[in-house]
mmCIF file with all atom_site columns, C-alpha atoms in Angstrom:
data_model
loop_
_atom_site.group_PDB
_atom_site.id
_atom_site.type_symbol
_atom_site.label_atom_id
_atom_site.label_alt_id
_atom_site.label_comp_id
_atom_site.label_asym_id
_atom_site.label_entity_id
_atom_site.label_seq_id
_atom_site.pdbx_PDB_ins_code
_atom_site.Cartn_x
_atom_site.Cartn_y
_atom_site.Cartn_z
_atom_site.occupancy
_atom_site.B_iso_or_equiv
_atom_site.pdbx_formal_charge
_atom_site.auth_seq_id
_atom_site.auth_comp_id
_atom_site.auth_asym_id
_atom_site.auth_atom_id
_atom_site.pdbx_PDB_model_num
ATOM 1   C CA . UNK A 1 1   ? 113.605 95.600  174.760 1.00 58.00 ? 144 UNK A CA 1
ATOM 2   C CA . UNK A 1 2   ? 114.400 95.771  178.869 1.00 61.00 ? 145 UNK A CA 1
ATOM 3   C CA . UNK A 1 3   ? 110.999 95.179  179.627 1.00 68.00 ? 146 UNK A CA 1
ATOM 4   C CA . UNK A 1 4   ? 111.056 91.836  177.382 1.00 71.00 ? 147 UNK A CA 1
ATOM 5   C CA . UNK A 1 5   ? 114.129 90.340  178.880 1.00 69.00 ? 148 UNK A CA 1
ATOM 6   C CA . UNK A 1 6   ? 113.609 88.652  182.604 1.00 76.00 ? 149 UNK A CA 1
ATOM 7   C CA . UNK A 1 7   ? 117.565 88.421  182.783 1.00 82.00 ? 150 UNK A CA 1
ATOM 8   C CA . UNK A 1 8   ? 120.290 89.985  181.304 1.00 84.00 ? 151 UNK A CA 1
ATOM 9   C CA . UNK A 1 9   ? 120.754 89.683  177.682 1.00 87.00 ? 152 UNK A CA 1
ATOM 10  C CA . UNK A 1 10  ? 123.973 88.249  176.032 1.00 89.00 ? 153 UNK A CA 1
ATOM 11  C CA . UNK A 1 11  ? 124.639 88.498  172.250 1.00 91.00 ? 154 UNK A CA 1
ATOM 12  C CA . UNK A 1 12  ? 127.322 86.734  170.471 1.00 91.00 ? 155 UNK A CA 1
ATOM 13  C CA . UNK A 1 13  ? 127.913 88.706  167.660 1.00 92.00 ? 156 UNK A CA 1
ATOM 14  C CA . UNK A 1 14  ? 130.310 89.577  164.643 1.00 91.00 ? 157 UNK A CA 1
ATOM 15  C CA . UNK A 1 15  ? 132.547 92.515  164.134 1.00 90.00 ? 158 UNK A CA 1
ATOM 16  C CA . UNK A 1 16  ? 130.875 94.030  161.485 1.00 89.00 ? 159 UNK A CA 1
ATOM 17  C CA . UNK A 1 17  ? 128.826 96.681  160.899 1.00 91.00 ? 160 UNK A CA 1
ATOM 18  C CA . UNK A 1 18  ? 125.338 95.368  160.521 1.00 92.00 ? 161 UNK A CA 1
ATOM 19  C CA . UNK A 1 19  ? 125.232 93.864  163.776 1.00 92.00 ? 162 UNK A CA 1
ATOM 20  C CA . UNK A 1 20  ? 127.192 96.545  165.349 1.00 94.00 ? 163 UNK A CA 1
ATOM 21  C CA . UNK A 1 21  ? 124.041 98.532  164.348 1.00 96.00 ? 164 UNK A CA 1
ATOM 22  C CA . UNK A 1 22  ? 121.358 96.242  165.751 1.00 94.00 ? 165 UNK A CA 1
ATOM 23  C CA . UNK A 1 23  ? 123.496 95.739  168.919 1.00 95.00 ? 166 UNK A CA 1
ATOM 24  C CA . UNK A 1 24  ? 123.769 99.339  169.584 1.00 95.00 ? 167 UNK A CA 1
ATOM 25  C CA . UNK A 1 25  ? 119.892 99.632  169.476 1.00 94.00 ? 168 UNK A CA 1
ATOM 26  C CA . UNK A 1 26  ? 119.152 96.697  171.777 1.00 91.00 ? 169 UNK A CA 1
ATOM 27  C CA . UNK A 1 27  ? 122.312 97.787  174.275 1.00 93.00 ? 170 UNK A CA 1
ATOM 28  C CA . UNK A 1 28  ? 122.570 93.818  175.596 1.00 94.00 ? 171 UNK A CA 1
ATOM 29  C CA . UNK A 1 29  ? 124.296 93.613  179.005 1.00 93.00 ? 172 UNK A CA 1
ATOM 30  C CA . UNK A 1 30  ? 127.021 91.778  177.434 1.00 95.00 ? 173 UNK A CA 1
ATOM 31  C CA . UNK A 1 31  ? 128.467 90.857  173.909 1.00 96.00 ? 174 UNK A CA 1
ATOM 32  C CA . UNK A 1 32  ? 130.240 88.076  172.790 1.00 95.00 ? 175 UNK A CA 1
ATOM 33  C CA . UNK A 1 33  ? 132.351 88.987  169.798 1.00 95.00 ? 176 UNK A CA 1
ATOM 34  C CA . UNK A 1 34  ? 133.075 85.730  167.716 1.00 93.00 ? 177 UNK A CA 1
ATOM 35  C CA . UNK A 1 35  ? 134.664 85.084  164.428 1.00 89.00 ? 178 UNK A CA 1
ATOM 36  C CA . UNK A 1 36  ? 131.853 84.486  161.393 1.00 73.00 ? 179 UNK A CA 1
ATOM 37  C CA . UNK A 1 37  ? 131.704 82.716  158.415 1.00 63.00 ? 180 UNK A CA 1
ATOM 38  C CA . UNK A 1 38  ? 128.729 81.726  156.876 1.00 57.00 ? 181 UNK A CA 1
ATOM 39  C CA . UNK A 1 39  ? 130.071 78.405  155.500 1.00 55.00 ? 182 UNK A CA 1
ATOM 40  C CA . UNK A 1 40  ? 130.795 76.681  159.274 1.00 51.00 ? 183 UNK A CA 1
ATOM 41  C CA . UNK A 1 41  ? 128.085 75.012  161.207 1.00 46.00 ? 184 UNK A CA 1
ATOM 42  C CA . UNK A 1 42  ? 129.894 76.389  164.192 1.00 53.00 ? 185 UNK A CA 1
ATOM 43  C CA . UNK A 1 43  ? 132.950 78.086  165.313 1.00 57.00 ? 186 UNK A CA 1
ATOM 44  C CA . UNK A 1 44  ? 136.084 76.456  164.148 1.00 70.00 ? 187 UNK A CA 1
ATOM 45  C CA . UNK A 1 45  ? 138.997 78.960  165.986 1.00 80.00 ? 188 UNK A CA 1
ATOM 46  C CA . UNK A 1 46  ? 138.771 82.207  168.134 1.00 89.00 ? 189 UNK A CA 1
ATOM 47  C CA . UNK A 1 47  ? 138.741 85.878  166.673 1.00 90.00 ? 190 UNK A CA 1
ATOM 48  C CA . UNK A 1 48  ? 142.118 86.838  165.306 1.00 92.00 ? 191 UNK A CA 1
ATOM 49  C CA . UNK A 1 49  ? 142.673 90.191  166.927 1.00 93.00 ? 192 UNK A CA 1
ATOM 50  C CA . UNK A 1 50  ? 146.419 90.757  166.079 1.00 93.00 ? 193 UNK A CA 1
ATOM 51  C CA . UNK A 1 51  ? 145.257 90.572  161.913 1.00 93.00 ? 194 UNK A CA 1
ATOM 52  C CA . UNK A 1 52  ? 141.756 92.380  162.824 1.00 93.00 ? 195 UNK A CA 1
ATOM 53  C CA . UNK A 1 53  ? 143.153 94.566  165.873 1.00 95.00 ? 196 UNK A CA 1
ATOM 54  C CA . UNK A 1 54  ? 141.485 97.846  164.686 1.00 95.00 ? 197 UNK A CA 1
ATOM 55  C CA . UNK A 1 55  ? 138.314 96.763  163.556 1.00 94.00 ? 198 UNK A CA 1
ATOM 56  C CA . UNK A 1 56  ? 137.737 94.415  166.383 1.00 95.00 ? 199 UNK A CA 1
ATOM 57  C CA . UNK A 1 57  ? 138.839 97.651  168.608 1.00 97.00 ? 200 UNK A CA 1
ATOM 58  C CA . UNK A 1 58  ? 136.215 99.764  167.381 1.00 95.00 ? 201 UNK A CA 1
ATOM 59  C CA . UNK A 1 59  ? 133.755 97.186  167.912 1.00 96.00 ? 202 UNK A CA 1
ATOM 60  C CA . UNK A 1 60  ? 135.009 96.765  171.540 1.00 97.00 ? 203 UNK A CA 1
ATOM 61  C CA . UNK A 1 61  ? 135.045 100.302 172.088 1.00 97.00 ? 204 UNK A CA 1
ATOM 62  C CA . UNK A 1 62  ? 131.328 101.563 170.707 1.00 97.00 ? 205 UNK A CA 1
ATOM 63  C CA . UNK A 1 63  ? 129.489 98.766  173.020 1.00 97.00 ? 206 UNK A CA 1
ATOM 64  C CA . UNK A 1 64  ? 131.744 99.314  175.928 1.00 96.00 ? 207 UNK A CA 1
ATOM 65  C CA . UNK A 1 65  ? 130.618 103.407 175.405 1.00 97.00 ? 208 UNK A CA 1
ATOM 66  C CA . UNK A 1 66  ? 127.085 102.199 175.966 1.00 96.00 ? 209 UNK A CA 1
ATOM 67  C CA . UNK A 1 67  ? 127.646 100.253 179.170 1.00 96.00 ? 210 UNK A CA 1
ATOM 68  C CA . UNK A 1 68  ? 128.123 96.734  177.265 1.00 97.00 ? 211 UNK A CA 1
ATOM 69  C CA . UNK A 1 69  ? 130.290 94.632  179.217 1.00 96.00 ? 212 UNK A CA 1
ATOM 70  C CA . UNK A 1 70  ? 132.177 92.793  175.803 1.00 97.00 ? 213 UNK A CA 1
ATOM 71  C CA . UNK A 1 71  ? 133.957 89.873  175.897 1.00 97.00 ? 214 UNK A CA 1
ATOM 72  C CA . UNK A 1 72  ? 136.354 88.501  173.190 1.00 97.00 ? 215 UNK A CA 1
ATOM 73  C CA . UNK A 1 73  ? 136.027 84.908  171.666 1.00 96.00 ? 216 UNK A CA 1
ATOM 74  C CA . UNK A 1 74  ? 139.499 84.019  170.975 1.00 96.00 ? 217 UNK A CA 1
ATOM 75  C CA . UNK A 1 75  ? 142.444 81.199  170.859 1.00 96.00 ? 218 UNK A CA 1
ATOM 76  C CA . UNK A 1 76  ? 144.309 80.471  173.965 1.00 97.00 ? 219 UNK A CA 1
ATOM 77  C CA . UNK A 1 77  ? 147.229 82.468  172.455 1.00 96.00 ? 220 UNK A CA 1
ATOM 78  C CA . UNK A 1 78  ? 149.450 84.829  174.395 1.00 97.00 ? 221 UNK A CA 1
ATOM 79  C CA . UNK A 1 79  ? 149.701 87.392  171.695 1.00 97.00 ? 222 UNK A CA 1
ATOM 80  C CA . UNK A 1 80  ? 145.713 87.006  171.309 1.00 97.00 ? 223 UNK A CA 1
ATOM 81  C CA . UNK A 1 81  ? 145.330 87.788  174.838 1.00 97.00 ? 224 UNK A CA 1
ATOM 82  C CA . UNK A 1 82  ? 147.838 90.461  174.929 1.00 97.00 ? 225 UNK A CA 1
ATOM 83  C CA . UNK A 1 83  ? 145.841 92.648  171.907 1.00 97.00 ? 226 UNK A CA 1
ATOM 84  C CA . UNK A 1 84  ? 142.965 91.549  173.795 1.00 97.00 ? 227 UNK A CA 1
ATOM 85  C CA . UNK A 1 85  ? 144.254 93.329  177.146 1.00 97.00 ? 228 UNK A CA 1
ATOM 86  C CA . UNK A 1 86  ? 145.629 96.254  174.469 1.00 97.00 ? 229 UNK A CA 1
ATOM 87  C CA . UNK A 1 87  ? 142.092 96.974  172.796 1.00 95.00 ? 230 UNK A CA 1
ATOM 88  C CA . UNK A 1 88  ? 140.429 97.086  176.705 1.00 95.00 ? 231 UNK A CA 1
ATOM 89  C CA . UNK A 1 89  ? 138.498 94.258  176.237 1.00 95.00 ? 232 UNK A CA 1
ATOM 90  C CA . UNK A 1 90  ? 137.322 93.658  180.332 1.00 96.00 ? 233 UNK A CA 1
ATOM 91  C CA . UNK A 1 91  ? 136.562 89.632  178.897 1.00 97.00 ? 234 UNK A CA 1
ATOM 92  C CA . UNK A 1 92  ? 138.123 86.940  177.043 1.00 97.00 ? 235 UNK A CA 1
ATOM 93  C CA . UNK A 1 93  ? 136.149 83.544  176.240 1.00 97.00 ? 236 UNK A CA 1
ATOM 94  C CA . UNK A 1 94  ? 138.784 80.922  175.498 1.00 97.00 ? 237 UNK A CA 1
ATOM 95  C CA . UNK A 1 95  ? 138.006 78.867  172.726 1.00 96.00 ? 238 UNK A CA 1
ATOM 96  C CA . UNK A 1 96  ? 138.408 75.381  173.992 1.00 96.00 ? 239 UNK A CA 1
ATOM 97  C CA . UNK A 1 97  ? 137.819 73.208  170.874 1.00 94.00 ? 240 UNK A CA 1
ATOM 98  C CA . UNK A 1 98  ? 141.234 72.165  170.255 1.00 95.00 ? 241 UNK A CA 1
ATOM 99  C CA . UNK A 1 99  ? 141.220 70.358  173.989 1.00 96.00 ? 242 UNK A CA 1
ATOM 100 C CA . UNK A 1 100 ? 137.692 68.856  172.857 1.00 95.00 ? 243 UNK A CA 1
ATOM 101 C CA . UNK A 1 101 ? 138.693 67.691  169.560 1.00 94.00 ? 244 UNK A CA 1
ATOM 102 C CA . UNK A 1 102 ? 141.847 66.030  171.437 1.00 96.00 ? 245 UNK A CA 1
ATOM 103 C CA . UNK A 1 103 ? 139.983 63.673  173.339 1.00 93.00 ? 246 UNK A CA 1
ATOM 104 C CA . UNK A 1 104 ? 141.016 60.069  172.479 1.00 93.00 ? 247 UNK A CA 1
ATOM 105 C CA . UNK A 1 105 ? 144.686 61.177  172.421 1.00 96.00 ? 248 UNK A CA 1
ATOM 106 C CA . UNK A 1 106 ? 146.201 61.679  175.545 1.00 96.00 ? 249 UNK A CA 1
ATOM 107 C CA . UNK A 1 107 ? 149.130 63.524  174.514 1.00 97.00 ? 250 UNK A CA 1
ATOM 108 C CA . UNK A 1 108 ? 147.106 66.117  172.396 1.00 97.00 ? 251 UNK A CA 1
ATOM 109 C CA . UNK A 1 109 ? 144.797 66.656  175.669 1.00 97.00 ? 252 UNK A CA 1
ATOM 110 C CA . UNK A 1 110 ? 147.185 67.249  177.885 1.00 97.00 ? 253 UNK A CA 1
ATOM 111 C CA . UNK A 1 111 ? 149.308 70.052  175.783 1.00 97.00 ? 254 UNK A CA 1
ATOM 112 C CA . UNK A 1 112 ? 145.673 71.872  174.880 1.00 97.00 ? 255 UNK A CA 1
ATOM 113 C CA . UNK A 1 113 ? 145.052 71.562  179.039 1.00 97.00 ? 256 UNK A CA 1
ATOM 114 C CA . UNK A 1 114 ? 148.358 73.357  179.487 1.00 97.00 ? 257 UNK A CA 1
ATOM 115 C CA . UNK A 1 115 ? 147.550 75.659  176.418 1.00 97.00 ? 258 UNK A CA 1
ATOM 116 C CA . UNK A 1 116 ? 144.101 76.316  178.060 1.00 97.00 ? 259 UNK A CA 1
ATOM 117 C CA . UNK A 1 117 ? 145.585 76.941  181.782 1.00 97.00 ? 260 UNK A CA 1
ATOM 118 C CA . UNK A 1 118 ? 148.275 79.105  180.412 1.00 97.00 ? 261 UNK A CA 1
ATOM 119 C CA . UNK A 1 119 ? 146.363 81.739  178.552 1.00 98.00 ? 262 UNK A CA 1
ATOM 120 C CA . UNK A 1 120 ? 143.725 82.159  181.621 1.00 98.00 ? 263 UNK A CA 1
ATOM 121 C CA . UNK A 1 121 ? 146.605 82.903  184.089 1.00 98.00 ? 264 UNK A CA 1
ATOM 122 C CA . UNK A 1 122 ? 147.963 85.081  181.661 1.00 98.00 ? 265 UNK A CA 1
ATOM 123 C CA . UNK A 1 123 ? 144.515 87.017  181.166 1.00 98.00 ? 266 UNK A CA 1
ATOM 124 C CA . UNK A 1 124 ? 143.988 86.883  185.144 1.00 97.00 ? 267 UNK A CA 1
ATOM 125 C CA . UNK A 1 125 ? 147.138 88.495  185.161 1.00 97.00 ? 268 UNK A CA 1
ATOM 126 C CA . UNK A 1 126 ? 146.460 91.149  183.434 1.00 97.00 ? 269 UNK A CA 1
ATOM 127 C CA . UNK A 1 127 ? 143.343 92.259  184.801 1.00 97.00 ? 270 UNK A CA 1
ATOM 128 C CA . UNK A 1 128 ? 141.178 90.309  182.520 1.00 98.00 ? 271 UNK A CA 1
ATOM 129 C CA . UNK A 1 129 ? 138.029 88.279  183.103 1.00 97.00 ? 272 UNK A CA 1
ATOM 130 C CA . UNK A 1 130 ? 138.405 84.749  181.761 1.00 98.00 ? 273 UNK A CA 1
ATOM 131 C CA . UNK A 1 131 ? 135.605 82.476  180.498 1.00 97.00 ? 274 UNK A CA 1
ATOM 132 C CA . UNK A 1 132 ? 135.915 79.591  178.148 1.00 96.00 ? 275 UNK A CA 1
ATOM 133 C CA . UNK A 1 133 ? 133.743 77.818  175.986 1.00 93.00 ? 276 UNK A CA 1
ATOM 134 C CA . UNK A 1 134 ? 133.587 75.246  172.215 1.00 92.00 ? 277 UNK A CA 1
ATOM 135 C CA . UNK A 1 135 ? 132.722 71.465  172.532 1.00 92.00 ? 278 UNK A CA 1
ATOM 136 C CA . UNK A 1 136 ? 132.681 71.743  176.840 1.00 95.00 ? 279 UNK A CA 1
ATOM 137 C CA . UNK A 1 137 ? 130.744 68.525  177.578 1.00 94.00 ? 280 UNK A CA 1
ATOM 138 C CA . UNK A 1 138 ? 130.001 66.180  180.549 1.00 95.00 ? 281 UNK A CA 1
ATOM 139 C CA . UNK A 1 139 ? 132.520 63.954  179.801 1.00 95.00 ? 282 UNK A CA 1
ATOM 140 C CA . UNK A 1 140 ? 135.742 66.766  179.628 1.00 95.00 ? 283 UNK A CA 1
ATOM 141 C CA . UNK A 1 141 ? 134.608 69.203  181.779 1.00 96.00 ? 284 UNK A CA 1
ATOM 142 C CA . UNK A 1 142 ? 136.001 68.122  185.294 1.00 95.00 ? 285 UNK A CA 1
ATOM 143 C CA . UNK A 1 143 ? 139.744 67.647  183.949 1.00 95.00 ? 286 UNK A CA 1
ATOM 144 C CA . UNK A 1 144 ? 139.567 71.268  182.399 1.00 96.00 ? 287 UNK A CA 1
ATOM 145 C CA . UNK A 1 145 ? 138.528 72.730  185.446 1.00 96.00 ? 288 UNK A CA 1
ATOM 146 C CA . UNK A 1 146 ? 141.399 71.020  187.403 1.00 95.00 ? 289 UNK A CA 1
ATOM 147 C CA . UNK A 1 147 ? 143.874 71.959  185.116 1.00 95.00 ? 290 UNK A CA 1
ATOM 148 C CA . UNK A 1 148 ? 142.350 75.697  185.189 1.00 94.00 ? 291 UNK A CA 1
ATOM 149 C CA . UNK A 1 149 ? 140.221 78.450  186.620 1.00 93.00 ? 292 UNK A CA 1
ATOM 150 C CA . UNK A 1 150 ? 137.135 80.328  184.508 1.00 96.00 ? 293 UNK A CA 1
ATOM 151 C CA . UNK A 1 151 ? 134.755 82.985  185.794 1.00 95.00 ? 294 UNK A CA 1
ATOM 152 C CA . UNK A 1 152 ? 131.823 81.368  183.542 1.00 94.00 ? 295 UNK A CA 1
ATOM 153 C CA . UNK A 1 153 ? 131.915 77.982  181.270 1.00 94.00 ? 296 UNK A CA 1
ATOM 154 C CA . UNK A 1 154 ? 129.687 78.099  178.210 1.00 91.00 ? 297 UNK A CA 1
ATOM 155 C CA . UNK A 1 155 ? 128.354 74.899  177.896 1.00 90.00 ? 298 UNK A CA 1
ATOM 156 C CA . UNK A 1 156 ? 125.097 75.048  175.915 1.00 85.00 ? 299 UNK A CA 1
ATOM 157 C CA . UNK A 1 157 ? 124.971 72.260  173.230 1.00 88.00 ? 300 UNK A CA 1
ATOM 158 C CA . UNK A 1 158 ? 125.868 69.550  175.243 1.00 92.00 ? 301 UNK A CA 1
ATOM 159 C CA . UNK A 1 159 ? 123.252 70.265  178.104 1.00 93.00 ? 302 UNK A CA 1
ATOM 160 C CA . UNK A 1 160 ? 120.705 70.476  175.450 1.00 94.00 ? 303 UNK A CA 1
ATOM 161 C CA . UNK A 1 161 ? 121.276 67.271  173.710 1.00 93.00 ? 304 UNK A CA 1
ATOM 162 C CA . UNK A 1 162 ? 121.304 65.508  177.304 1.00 93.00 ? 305 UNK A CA 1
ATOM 163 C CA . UNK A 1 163 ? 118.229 67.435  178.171 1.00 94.00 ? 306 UNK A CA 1
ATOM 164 C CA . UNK A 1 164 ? 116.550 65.425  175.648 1.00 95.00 ? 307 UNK A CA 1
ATOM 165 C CA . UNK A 1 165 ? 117.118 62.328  177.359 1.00 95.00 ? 308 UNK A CA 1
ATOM 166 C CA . UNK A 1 166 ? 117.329 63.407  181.157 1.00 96.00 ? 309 UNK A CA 1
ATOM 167 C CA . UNK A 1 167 ? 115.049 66.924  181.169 1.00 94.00 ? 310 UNK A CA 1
ATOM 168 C CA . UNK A 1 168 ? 116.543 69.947  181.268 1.00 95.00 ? 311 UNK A CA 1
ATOM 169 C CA . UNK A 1 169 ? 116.372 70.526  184.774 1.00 95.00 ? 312 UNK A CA 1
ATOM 170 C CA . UNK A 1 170 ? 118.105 66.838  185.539 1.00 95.00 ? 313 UNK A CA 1
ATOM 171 C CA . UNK A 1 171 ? 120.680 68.148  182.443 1.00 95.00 ? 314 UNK A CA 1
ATOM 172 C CA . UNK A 1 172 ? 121.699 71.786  184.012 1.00 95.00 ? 315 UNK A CA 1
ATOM 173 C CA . UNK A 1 173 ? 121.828 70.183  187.773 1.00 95.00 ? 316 UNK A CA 1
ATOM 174 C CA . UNK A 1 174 ? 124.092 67.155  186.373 1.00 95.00 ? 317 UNK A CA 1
ATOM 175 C CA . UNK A 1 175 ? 126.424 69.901  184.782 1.00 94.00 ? 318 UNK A CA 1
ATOM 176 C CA . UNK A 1 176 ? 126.434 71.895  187.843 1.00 94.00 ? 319 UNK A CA 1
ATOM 177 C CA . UNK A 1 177 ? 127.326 68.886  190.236 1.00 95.00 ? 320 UNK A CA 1
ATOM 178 C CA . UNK A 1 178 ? 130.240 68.072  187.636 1.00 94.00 ? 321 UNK A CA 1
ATOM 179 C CA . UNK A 1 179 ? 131.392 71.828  187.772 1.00 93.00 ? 322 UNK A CA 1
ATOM 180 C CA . UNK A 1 180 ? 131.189 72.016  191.328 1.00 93.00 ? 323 UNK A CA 1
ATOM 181 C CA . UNK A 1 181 ? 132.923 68.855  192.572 1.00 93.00 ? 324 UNK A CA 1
ATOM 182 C CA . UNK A 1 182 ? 135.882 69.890  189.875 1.00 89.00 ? 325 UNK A CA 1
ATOM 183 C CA . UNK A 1 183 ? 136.219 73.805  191.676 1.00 76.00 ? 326 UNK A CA 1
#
């Protein structure tokens, strides 16, 4: 599969054992672990790893024994972060749809913002890489990076729907100019 792959590969993936399996065989550089259910269009809420603690650890622990840097896809909850830190995970990806679905009510933003900045200074705390990521867009992105700091931002659908107005290159350099004048 290495010699397919020009960069490094990142899955997002469920915990369960039929993807376990495939993801074992391909041995991506990283895996995203994220909650599934077949009947959402896309993720509605992070992984619960307090209810799902031992599965999710066994996931975390056969990739990490093959050299796959996992990262966990979960609420920007203290005792979510705190099982996360428990089970070894090295990476967290906040799930920042709450603070997207806010927008329009100022009062809602602002206590997701503080939600948002309090889990990643918890997870920095404790040794744990922090990335975030749900319904990130052009229009949000700045204030969530002044209320907070992330080692990556996932950002894909909104890029991609500009892209088809702008180009993808004009799409991905607008994002970066955004992220970099809010850092």
């Amino acid at each position: 599969m290495e010699e397919l792959i020009a960069t490094k590969l990142n899955l997002e993936m469920a915990c369960n054992d039929d993807v376990l399996k495939v993801a074992l065989q391909v041995v991506p550089a990283y895996a995203c672990l994220v909650p599934e259910n077949r009947a959402e269009v896309t993720t509605e809420g992070g992984l619960d790893l307090v209810a799902n603690f031992e599965k999710t650890k066994c996931v975390v622990d056969a990739l990490g024994q093959k050299g796959v840097v996992v990262s966990l896809f979960i609420d920007p909850e203290e005792r979510q972060i705190e099982a996360a830190k428990k089970m070894g995970a090295p990476v967290v990806e906040l799930h920042t749809g709450a603070y997207a679905n806010a927008w329009g009510n100022e009062t809602e933003v602002e206590k997701q913002l503080d939600r948002l900045a309090n889990a990643a200074k918890l997870a920095q705390q404790l040794g744990i890489t922090v990335n975030s990521g749900h319904g990130i867009n052009y229009a949000n992105v700045s204030r969530l990076l002044a209320k907070a700091s992330f080692n990556e931002l996932n950002i894909g659908h909104s890029i991609v729907c500009r892209a088809l107005s702008v180009g993808m290159e004009s799409a991905v350099a607008q994002m970066k100019t955004l992220i970099s004048n809010a850092r």
